[in-house]
Short mmCIF file of C-alpha atoms in Angstrom, two decimals:
data_model
loop_
_atom_site.label_atom_id
_atom_site.label_comp_id
_atom_site.label_asym_id
_atom_site.label_seq_id
_atom_site.Cartn_x
_atom_site.Cartn_y
_atom_site.Cartn_z
CA MET A 1 61.27 1.73 48.53
CA SER A 2 62.32 5.37 47.63
CA ASP A 3 61.46 8.10 49.18
CA SER A 4 58.70 8.74 46.37
CA GLU A 5 57.19 5.84 47.12
CA VAL A 6 54.37 5.21 49.58
CA SER A 7 53.48 2.22 51.61
CA ASP A 8 50.11 1.38 52.68
CA ARG A 9 50.90 -1.98 54.74
CA PRO A 10 47.92 -2.87 56.74
CA ALA A 11 48.22 -2.28 60.54
CA ALA A 12 45.77 -2.21 63.66
CA ARG A 13 46.37 0.06 66.95
CA VAL A 14 44.64 -0.65 70.29
CA VAL A 15 43.65 2.04 72.45
CA CYS A 16 44.20 0.80 76.07
CA VAL A 17 41.92 2.66 78.65
CA ASP A 18 42.59 2.25 82.23
CA GLY A 19 40.31 2.40 85.38
CA ARG A 20 40.87 6.15 85.60
CA GLY A 21 40.14 6.67 81.97
CA ARG A 22 44.01 7.40 80.92
CA ILE A 23 45.23 6.27 77.46
CA LEU A 24 48.17 4.18 76.98
CA LEU A 25 51.03 5.52 74.64
CA MET A 26 54.32 3.76 73.66
CA ARG A 27 57.14 6.50 72.84
CA TRP A 28 59.19 5.92 69.73
CA HIS A 29 62.41 7.43 68.24
CA ASP A 30 62.77 7.38 64.46
CA PRO A 31 66.67 7.81 64.21
CA VAL A 32 66.28 8.60 60.35
CA GLY A 33 63.51 11.27 60.68
CA GLY A 34 64.98 12.44 64.19
CA GLN A 35 61.69 12.69 65.79
CA GLU A 36 59.95 11.50 69.05
CA PHE A 37 56.50 10.85 69.02
CA TRP A 38 53.51 9.00 70.89
CA GLU A 39 50.93 6.63 69.52
CA PRO A 40 48.85 3.64 70.83
CA PRO A 41 50.67 0.37 70.81
CA GLY A 42 49.97 -1.36 67.41
CA GLY A 43 51.52 -2.41 64.06
CA GLY A 44 51.56 -4.43 61.02
CA ILE A 45 49.11 -7.11 60.15
CA ASP A 46 51.00 -10.47 59.25
CA ARG A 47 49.95 -12.80 56.23
CA GLY A 48 46.82 -14.66 57.16
CA GLU A 49 45.74 -12.60 60.14
CA THR A 50 42.96 -10.71 60.62
CA PRO A 51 43.02 -7.00 61.94
CA ALA A 52 41.71 -7.93 65.15
CA GLU A 53 44.10 -11.03 65.32
CA ALA A 54 47.10 -8.52 64.53
CA ALA A 55 45.91 -5.84 67.19
CA ARG A 56 45.64 -8.51 69.85
CA ARG A 57 49.21 -9.97 69.01
CA GLU A 58 50.85 -6.66 68.86
CA LEU A 59 49.21 -5.51 71.90
CA ALA A 60 50.86 -8.58 74.01
CA GLU A 61 54.33 -7.95 72.14
CA GLU A 62 54.45 -4.32 72.98
CA THR A 63 53.06 -4.18 76.35
CA GLY A 64 52.88 -7.74 77.75
CA LEU A 65 48.96 -6.99 78.15
CA PRO A 66 46.52 -9.54 77.54
CA GLY A 67 45.59 -9.54 73.64
CA GLU A 68 42.14 -10.92 75.04
CA ALA A 69 41.56 -7.64 76.66
CA VAL A 70 40.96 -6.01 73.02
CA LEU A 71 37.28 -5.89 72.38
CA ASP A 72 35.73 -6.28 68.80
CA ARG A 73 35.23 -2.31 68.68
CA TRP A 74 37.16 -0.41 66.25
CA VAL A 75 37.35 2.90 64.25
CA PRO A 76 38.99 3.38 60.89
CA VAL A 77 41.65 6.20 61.04
CA ARG A 78 43.36 7.76 58.29
CA ARG A 79 46.83 8.16 58.63
CA GLU A 80 49.93 9.81 57.00
CA PHE A 81 53.38 9.54 58.40
CA THR A 82 56.86 8.99 57.79
CA TRP A 83 58.68 6.14 59.84
CA LEU A 84 62.60 5.05 59.29
CA GLY A 85 62.61 6.90 55.66
CA VAL A 86 59.37 5.09 54.54
CA ARG A 87 56.23 7.57 54.08
CA TYR A 88 53.03 5.73 54.84
CA ALA A 89 49.62 6.61 53.71
CA LYS A 90 46.96 4.23 54.87
CA THR A 91 43.74 3.69 56.86
CA GLU A 92 44.24 1.65 59.98
CA ARG A 93 41.70 0.03 62.37
CA PHE A 94 42.21 1.44 66.10
CA TYR A 95 40.54 -0.93 68.64
CA LEU A 96 39.52 -0.58 72.15
CA ALA A 97 40.98 -2.55 75.16
CA ARG A 98 39.51 -1.49 78.79
CA PHE A 99 41.20 -2.32 82.18
CA THR A 100 39.70 -1.95 85.58
CA GLY A 101 42.71 -0.87 87.19
CA THR A 102 46.31 0.25 85.71
CA PRO A 103 47.84 -2.85 84.33
CA GLU A 104 51.38 -3.40 84.31
CA VAL A 105 53.09 -2.42 81.09
CA ALA A 106 56.28 -4.89 80.25
CA PRO A 107 57.19 -5.07 76.50
CA GLY A 108 58.83 -8.37 76.35
CA ALA A 109 58.53 -9.36 72.46
CA LEU A 110 59.79 -6.08 70.71
CA THR A 111 61.32 -6.63 67.29
CA SER A 112 64.84 -5.73 66.94
CA GLU A 113 63.74 -2.79 64.89
CA GLU A 114 61.22 -1.78 67.66
CA ASP A 115 64.19 -2.38 70.68
CA GLY A 116 66.11 0.01 68.97
CA THR A 117 63.53 2.72 68.44
CA TYR A 118 61.41 2.14 71.88
CA ARG A 119 61.81 4.97 74.27
CA GLY A 120 59.07 4.16 77.11
CA PHE A 121 55.41 4.30 77.75
CA GLY A 122 52.82 6.43 79.71
CA TRP A 123 49.46 6.44 80.81
CA PHE A 124 47.86 9.95 80.07
CA SER A 125 44.34 11.46 80.89
CA PRO A 126 42.77 12.94 77.75
CA GLU A 127 43.78 16.69 79.05
CA GLU A 128 47.21 15.64 79.30
CA LEU A 129 47.67 14.31 75.70
CA ALA A 130 47.50 18.04 74.74
CA GLY A 131 50.62 19.18 76.71
CA LEU A 132 52.91 16.28 75.52
CA ALA A 133 55.99 17.75 74.44
CA ASP A 134 56.47 15.28 71.45
CA PRO A 135 53.81 14.96 68.84
CA LEU A 136 50.83 12.48 68.73
CA GLU A 137 50.42 10.11 66.03
CA PRO A 138 47.67 10.37 64.98
CA PRO A 139 47.70 14.22 65.42
CA ASP A 140 43.70 13.89 65.77
CA LEU A 141 44.41 10.98 68.42
CA VAL A 142 42.20 12.53 71.11
CA ALA A 143 38.95 12.84 68.66
CA VAL A 144 39.85 8.93 67.78
CA VAL A 145 39.73 8.13 71.24
CA SER A 146 36.60 9.94 71.83
CA ARG A 147 35.01 7.95 68.94
CA LEU A 148 35.93 4.97 70.09
CA THR A 149 35.11 5.22 73.70
CA LEU A 150 31.59 6.46 72.88
CA LEU A 151 31.18 2.93 71.23
CA GLY A 152 31.75 1.06 74.25
#
């Protein structure tokens, strides 16, 4: 795929909210673009998979958290970003997962691409999101979280 091409590969993400109202974010490094950023766990939808199934699978792979925690509540989020030299323009489903405490995050099934680009995770209050040194993806994540948590 050349730089002029745009990918619309379907994907799903999960906004995890702990018992203190904090949001789980994963920190990634793009070695092609050189930037680091934070985003909710998630990723591409495999052939034959529903968006909800992909969200549950990605949550378990990237965080070790139970996929069953993903609720059938989602909001559509328009995203435009570049990752590893590929420009993406698409709408993704962002699902909600709620936890009573703060569960232990232990990524255990990262792909080789993810393993080389993963930089860690953190639980952040909505107020802390605005003060992160690295950008949020999507940039309007606070509004996305607000819309999603109002649903349930």
